[in-house]
Short mmCIF file of C-alpha atoms and ligand atoms in Angstrom, two decimals:
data_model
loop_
_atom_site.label_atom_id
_atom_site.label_comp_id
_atom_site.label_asym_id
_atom_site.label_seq_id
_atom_site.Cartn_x
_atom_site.Cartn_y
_atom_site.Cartn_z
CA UNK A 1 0.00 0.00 0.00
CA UNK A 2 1.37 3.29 -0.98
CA UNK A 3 -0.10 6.48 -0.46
CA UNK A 4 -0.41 7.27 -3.91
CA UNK A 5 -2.53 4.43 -4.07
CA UNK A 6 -4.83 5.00 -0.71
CA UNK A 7 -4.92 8.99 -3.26
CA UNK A 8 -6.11 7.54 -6.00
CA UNK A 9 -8.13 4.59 -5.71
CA UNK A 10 -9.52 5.47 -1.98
CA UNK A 11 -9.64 9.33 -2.30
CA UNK A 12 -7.83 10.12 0.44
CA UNK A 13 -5.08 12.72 0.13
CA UNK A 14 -2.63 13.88 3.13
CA UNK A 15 -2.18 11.24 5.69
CA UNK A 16 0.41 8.49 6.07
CA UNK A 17 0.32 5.02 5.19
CA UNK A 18 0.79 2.88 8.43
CA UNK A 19 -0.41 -0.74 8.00
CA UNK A 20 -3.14 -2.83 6.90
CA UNK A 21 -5.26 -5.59 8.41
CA UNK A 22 -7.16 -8.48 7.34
CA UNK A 23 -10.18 -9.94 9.63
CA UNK A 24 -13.17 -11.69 8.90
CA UNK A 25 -12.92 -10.92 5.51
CA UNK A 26 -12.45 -7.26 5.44
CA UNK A 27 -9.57 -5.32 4.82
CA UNK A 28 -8.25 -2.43 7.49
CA UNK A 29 -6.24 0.37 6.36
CA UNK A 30 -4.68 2.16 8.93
CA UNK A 31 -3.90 5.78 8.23
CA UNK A 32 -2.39 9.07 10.51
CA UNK A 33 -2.01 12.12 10.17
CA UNK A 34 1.75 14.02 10.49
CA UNK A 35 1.25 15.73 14.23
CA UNK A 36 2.32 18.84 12.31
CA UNK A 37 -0.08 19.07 9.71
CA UNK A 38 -2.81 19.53 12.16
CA UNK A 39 -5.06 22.94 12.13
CA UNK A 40 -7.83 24.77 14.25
CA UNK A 41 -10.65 23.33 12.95
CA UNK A 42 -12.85 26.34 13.51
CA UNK A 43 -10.15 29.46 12.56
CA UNK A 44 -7.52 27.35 11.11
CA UNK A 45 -4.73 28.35 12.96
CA UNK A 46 -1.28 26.02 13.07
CA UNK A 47 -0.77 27.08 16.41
CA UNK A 48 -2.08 24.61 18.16
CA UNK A 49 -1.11 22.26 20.85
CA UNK A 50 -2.00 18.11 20.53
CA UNK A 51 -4.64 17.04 22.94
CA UNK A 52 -4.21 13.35 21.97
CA UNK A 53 -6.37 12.13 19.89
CA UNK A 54 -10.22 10.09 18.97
CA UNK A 55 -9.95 7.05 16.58
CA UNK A 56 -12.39 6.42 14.04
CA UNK A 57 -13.33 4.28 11.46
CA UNK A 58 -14.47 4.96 8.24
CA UNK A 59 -16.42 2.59 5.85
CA UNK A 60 -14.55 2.87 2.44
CA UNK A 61 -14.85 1.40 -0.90
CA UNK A 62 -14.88 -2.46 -1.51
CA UNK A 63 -12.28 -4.49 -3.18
CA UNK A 64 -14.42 -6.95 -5.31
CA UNK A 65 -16.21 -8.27 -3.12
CA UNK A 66 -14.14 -7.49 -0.10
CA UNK A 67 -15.28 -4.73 2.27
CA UNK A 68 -12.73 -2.23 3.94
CA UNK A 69 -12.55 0.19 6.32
CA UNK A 70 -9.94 3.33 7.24
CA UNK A 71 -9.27 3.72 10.32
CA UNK A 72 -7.78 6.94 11.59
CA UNK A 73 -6.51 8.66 14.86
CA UNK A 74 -8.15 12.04 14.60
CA UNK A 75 -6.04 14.27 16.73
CA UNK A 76 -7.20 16.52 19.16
CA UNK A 77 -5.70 19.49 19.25
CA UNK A 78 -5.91 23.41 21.30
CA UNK A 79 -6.55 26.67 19.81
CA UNK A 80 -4.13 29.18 21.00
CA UNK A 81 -6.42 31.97 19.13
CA UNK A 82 -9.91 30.44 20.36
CA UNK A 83 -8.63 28.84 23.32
CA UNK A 84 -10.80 25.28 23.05
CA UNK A 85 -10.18 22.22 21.93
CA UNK A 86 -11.43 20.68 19.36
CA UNK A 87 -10.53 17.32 16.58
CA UNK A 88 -8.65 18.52 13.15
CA UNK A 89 -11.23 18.35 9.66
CA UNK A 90 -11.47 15.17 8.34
CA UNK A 91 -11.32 16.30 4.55
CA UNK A 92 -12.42 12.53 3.68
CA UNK A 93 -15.96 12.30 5.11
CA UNK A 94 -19.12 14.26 6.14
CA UNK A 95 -18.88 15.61 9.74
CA UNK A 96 -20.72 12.77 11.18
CA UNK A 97 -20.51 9.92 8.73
CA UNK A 98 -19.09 6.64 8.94
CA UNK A 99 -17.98 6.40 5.65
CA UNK A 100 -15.82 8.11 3.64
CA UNK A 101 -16.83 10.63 0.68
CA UNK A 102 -16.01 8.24 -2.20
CA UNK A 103 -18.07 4.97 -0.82
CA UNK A 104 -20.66 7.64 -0.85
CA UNK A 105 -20.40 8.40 -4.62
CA UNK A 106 -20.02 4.98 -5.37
CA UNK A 107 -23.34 4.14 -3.43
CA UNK A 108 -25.30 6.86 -4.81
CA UNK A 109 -24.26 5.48 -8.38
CA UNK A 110 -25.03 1.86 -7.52
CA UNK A 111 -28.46 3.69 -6.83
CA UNK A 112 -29.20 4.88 -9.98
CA UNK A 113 -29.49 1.61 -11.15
CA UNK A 114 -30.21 -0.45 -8.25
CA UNK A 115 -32.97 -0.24 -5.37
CA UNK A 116 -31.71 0.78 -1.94
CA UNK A 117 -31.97 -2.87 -0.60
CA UNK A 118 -29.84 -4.28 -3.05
CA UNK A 119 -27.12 -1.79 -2.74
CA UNK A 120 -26.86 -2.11 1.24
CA UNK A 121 -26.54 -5.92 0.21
CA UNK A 122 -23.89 -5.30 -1.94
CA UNK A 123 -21.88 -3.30 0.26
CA UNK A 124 -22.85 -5.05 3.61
CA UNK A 125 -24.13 -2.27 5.14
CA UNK A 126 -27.45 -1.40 6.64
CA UNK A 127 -30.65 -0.35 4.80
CA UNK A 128 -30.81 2.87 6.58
CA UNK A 129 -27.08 3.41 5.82
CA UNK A 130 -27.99 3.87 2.10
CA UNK A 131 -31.23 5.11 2.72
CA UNK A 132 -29.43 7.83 4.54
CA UNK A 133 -27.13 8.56 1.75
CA UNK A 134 -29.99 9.26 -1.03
CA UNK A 135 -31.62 11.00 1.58
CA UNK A 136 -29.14 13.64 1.70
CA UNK A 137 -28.71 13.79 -1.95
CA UNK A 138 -32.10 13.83 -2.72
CA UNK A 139 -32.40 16.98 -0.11
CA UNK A 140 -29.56 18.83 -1.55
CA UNK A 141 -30.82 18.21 -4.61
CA UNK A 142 -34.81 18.89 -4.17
CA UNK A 143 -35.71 20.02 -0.68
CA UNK A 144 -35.91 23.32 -1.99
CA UNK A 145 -36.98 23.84 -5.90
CA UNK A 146 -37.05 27.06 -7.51
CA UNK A 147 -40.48 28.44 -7.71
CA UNK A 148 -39.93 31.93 -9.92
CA UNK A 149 -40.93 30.60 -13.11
CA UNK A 150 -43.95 29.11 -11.94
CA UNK A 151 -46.59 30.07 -14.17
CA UNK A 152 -49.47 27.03 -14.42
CA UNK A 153 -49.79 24.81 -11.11
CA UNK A 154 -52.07 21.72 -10.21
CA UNK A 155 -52.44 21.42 -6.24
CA UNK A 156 -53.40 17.73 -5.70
CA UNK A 157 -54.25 16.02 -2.42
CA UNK A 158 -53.01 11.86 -2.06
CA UNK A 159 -53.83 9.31 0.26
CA UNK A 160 -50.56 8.02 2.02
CA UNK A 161 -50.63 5.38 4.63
CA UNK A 162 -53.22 3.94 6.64
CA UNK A 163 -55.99 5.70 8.39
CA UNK A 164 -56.46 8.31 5.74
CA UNK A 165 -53.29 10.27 6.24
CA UNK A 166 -52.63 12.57 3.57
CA UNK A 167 -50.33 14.57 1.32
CA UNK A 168 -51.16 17.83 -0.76
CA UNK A 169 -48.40 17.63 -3.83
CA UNK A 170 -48.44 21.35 -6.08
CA UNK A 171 -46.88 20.63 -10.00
CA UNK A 172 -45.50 22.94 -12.05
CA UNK A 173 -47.81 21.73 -15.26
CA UNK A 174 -45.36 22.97 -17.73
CA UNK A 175 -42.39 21.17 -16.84
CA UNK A 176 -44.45 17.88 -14.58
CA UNK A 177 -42.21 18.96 -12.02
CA UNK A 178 -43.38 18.40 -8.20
CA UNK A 179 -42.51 21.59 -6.45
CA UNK A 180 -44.04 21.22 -2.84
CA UNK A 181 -45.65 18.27 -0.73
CA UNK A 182 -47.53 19.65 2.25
CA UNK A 183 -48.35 17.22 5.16
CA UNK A 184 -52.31 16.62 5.40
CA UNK A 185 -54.56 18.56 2.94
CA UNK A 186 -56.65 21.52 2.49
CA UNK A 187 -55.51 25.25 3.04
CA UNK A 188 -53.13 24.29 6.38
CA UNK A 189 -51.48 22.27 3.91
CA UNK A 190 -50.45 25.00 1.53
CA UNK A 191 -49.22 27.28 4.19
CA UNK A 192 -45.65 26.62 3.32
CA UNK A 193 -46.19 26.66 0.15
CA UNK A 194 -47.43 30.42 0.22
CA UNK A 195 -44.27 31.47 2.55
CA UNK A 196 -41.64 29.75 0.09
CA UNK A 197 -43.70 31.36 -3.06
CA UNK A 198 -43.74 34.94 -2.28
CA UNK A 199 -40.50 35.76 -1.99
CA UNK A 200 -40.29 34.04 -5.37
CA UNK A 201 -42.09 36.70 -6.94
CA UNK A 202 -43.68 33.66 -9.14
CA UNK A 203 -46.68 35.68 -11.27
CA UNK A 204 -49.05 32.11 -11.30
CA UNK A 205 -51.48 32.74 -14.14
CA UNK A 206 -53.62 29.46 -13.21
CA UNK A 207 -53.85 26.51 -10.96
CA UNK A 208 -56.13 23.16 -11.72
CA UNK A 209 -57.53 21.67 -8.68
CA UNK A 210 -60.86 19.40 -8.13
CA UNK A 211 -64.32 20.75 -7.32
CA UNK A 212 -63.97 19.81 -3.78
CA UNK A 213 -63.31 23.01 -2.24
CA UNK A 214 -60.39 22.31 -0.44
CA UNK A 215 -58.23 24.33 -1.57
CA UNK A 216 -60.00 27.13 -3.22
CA UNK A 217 -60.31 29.54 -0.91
CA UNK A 218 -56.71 29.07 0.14
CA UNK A 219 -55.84 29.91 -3.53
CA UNK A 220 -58.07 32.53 -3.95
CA UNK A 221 -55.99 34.72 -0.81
CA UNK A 222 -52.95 33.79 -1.95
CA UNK A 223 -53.10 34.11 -5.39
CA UNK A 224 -55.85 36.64 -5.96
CA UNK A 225 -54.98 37.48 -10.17
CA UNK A 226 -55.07 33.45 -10.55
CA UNK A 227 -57.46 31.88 -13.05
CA UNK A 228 -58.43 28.59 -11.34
CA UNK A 229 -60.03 25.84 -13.04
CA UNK A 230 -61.80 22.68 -12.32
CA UNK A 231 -60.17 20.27 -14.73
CA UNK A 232 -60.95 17.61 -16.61
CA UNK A 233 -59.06 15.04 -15.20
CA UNK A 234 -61.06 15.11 -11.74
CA UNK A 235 -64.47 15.71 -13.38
CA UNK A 236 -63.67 12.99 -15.25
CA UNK A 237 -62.96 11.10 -12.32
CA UNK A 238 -65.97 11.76 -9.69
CA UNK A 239 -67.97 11.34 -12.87
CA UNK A 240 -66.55 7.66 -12.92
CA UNK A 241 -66.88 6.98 -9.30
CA UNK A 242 -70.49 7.94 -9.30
CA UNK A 243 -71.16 5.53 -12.10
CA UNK A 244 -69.33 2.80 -10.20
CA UNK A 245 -71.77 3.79 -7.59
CA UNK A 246 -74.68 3.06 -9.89
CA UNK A 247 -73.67 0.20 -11.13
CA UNK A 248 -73.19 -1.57 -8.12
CA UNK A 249 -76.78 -0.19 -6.57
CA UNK A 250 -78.30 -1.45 -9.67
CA UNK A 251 -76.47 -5.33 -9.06
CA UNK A 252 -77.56 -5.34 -5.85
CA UNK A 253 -81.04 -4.41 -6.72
CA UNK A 254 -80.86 -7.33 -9.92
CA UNK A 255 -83.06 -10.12 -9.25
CA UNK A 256 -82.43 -12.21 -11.93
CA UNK A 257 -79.41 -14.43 -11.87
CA UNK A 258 -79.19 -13.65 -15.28
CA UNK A 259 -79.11 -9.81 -15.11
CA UNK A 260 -76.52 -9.59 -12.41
CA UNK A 261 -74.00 -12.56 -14.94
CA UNK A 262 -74.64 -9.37 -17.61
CA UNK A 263 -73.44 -6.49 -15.27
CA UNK A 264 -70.93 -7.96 -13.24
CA UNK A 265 -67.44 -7.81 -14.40
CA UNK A 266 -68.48 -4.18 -17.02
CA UNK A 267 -67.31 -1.84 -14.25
CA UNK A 268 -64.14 -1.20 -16.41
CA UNK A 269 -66.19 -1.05 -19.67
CA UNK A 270 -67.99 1.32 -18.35
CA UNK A 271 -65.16 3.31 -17.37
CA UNK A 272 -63.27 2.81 -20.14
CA UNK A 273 -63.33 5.88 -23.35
CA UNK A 274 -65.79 4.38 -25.83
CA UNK A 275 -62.92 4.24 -28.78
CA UNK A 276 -60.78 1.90 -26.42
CA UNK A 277 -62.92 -0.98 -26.02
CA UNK A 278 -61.33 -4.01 -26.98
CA UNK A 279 -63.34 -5.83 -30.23
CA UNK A 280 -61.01 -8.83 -29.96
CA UNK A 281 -62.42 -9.53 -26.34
CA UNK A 282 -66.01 -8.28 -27.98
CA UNK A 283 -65.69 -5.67 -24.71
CA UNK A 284 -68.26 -3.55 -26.81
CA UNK A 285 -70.86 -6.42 -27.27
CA UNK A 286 -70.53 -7.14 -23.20
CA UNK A 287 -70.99 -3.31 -22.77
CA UNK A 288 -73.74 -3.11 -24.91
CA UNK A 289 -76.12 -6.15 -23.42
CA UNK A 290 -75.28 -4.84 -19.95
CA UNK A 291 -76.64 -1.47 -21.18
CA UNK A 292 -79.50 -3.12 -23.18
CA UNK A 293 -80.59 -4.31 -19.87
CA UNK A 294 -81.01 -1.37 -17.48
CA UNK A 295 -82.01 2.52 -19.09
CA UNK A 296 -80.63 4.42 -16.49
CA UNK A 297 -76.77 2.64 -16.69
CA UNK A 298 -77.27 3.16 -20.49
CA UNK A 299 -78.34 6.99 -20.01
CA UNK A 300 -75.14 7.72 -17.49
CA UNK A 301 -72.98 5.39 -20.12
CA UNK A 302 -74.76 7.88 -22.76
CA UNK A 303 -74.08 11.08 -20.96
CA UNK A 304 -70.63 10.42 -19.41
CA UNK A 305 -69.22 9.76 -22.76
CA UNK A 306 -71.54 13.05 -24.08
CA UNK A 307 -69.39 14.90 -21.10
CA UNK A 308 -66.04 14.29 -22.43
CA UNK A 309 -67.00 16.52 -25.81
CA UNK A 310 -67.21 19.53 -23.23
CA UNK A 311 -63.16 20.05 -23.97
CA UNK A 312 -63.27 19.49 -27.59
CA UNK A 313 -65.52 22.77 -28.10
CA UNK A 314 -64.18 25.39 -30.51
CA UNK A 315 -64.53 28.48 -27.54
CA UNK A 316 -66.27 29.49 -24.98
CA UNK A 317 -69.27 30.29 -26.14
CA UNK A 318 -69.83 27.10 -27.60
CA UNK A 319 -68.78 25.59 -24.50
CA UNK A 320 -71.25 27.17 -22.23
CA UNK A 321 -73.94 26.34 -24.31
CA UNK A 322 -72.88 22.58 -24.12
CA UNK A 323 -72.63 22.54 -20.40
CA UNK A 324 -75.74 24.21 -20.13
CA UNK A 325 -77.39 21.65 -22.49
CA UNK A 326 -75.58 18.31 -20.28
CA UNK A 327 -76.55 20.12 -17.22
CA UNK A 328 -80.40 20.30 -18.83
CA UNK A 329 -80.57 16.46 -19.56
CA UNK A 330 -78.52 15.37 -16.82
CA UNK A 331 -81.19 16.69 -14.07
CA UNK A 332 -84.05 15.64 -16.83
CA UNK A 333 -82.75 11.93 -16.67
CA UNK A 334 -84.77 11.61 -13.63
CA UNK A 335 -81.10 9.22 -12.10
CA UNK A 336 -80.09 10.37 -8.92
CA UNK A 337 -76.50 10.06 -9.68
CA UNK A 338 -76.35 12.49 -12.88
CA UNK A 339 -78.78 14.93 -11.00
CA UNK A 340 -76.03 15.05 -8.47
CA UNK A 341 -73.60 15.70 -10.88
CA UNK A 342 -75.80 18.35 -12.86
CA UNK A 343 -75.46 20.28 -9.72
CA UNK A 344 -71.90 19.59 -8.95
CA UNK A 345 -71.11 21.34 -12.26
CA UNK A 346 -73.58 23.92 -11.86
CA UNK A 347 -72.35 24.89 -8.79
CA UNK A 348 -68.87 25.04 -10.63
CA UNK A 349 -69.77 26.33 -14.21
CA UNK A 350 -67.63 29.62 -14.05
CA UNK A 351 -64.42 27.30 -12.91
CA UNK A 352 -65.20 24.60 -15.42
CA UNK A 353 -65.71 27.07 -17.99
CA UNK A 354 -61.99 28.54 -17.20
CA UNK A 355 -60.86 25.86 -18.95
CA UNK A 356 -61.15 28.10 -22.25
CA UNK A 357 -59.06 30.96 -20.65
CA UNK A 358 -56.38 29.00 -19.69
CA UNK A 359 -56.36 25.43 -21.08
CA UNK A 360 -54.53 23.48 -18.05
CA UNK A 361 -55.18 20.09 -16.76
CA UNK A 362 -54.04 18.12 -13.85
CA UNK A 363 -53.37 14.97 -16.56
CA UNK A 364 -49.75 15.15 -15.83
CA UNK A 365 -50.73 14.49 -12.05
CA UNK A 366 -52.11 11.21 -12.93
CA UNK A 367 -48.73 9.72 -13.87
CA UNK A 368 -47.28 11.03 -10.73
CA UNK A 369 -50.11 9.83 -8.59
CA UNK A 370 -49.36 6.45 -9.88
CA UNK A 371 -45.57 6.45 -8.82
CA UNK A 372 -46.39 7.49 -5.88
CA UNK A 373 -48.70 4.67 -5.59
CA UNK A 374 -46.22 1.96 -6.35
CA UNK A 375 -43.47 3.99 -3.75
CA UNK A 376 -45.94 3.80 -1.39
CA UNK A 377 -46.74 -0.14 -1.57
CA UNK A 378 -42.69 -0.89 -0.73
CA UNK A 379 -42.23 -2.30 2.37
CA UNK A 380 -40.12 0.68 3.58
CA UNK A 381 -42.52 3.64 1.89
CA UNK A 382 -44.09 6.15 3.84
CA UNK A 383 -41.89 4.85 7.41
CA UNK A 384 -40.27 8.29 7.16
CA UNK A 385 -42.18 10.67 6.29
CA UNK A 386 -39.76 13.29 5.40
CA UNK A 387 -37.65 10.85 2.93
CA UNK A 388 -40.93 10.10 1.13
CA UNK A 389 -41.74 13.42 0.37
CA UNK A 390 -38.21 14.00 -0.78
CA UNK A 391 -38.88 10.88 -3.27
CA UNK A 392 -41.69 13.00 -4.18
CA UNK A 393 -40.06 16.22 -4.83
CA UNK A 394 -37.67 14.45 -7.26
CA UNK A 395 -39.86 11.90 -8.89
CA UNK A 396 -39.76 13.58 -12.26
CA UNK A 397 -36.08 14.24 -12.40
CA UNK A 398 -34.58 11.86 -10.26
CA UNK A 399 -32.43 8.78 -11.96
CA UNK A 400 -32.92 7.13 -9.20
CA UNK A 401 -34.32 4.15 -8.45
CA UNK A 402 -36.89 5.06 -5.98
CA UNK A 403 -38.70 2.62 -5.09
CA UNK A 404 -37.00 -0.54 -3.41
ZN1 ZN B 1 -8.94 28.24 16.40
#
């Protein structure tokens, strides 16, 4: 061992070579530092006197499949000029860390391709070791995003954990970048959010949210020139959940054995756009007995897919008169699940009507909703709340394999 070699395959620069041990399979350099070499930590003054010293071990990078570690006398030393006594830098590692700056490059590139279980495995360290490592990266790298250019938002809430905990995620719809996650949801939620934003002096033209309410008024203080609309994507949705809702009502209600064959399993055809329906597994002819069968699934079939043409409209005007129209037949249909949503949209025609001011959707959100999703089913996922949101933060940029 030279230490040319401990310089440039080890990274560490400075210290000398004194021996190296082998037990139970791992290798133990032993390194030390020239008594004087040694600075004030704090002022950097030489003038120092040597209060013996701390030894330490370092976790360093492996030799095939050989681990090693350094291990190193940090010397203690006293501060003439600030008069305490303190250990010398360790230029090596974090302040803190058992492991030395280049096992944590090589760790954060083993995660890039690998999961965090398989690279503790690899290295024989701990999962939280690792998890630890890409948690500081990820923070350095995402904790704080820029939020000046901001100029269309989506403010999302998700379901995280058991016993309906929940997350409020903000995107930036023109990039698909996440650029907050607030813990719980509705207007507490965004607090943050508003205190990292104005300083920003973002100018938000819009922001998509759902017609639930629960952030609107929030928005509205906060962002008082902002356009906010009701998109598509969550109309879209609660439209499909109340049909799911009729449905099932109407196959609990079937009497026939024969009625409730037809409608059971057409949840997802019913669901499903009308163009995507699968001929080679005849998913239309299964749609259309089941809506042969009952008139009021076929009229909410009818006027969900009638719905969708409400963003295809050449302008405003045109639009209006359309939702007006769906509104009309929707309460006429006499089914207690489309009068309920005639109101619903009623009750939000100006915000659904934005849509032609400023044409935003919270689409992109869907993709991220499902990563989070999958992140959230690991083993490991939502156990630290802080790290998850991180994952979060960097889900659209991120190399990383996050979940694992
Ligand atoms: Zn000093």
């Amino acid at each position: 061992m030279s230490t040319s070699l401990l310089y440039h395959a080890f990274g560490i620069r400075g210290y000398d070579y004194v021996r190296t041990e082998y037990s139970d399979g791992q290798v133990i350099f032993t390194i030390a530092q020239d008594p004087h070499d040694c600075r004030c930590s704090a002022c950097g003054s030489r003038d120092v006197i040597s209060r013996g010293h701390v030894e330490r071990q370092f976790r360093s990078l492996p030799i095939g499949s050989r681990t090693t570690s350094v291990v190193l006398p940090i010397p203690r030393v006293e501060c003439s000029a600030c008069g305490a006594v303190r250990q010398v830098k360790v230029p090596f590692a974090d302040p803190r860390r058992s492991y030395t700056k280049s096992f944590q490059r090589y760790a954060l590139e083993l995660l890039l391709c690998m999961t965090i279980q398989d690279v503790a495995r690899h290295l024989d360290v701990g999962w939280d070791l690792i998890k630890d490592i890409q948690k500081r990266d990820l923070s350095r790298r995402y904790a704080k995003p820029k939020l000046k250019h901001l100029r269309h938002i989506a403010i999302d809430e998700i379901a995280v954990g058991k016993g309906h905990r929940y997350l409020t995620v903000v995107m930036d719809l023109e990039s698909g970048a996440v650029v907050f996650v607030g813990d719980g949801k509705g207007a507490d939620a965004l607090k943050p959010f508003w205190k990292r934003l104005r300083p920003s002096g973002a100018k938000i033209e819009a922001v998509a949210m759902d017609m639930s309410g629960a952030y609107q008024a929030a928005v509205r203080a906060n962002l008082r020139e902002a356009v906010i609309v009701f998109d598509r994507f969550h109309v879209v949705k609660l439209f499909n959940e109340k049909l799911s809702d009729l449905r099932r009502d109407l196959y609990r209600e079937a009497t026939e054995v024969q009625h409730k064959a037809v409608l059971k399993g057409t949840r997802w055809l019913l669901l499903k756009n009308a163009e995507n329906l699968d001929e080679e597994k005849d998913e239309k002819g299964r749609l259309k007995e089941a809506l042969k069968l009952n008139e009021s699934l076929a009229t909410a079939y009818y006027l969900k897919e009638d719905l969708r043409r409400f963003w295809e409209q050449p302008g405003k005007r045109f639009a209006t008169t359309f939702l007006d129209g769906w509104i009309r037949r929707a309460e006429a249909s006499g089914i207690k699940v489309l009068q309920q949503m005639a109101k619903t949209l009623a009750a939000h025609r100006s915000g659904l009507l934005a849509y032609y001011d400023v044409m935003i959707s919270s689409g992109p959100m869907e993709g991220t909703n499902n990563k989070i999703k999958t992140m959230k089913r690991q083993a490991y996922g939502f156990r630290d709340r802080e790290f998850f949101k991180l994952k979060i933060l960097a889900i659209h940029e991120t190399k990383y394999a996050l979940v694992g």
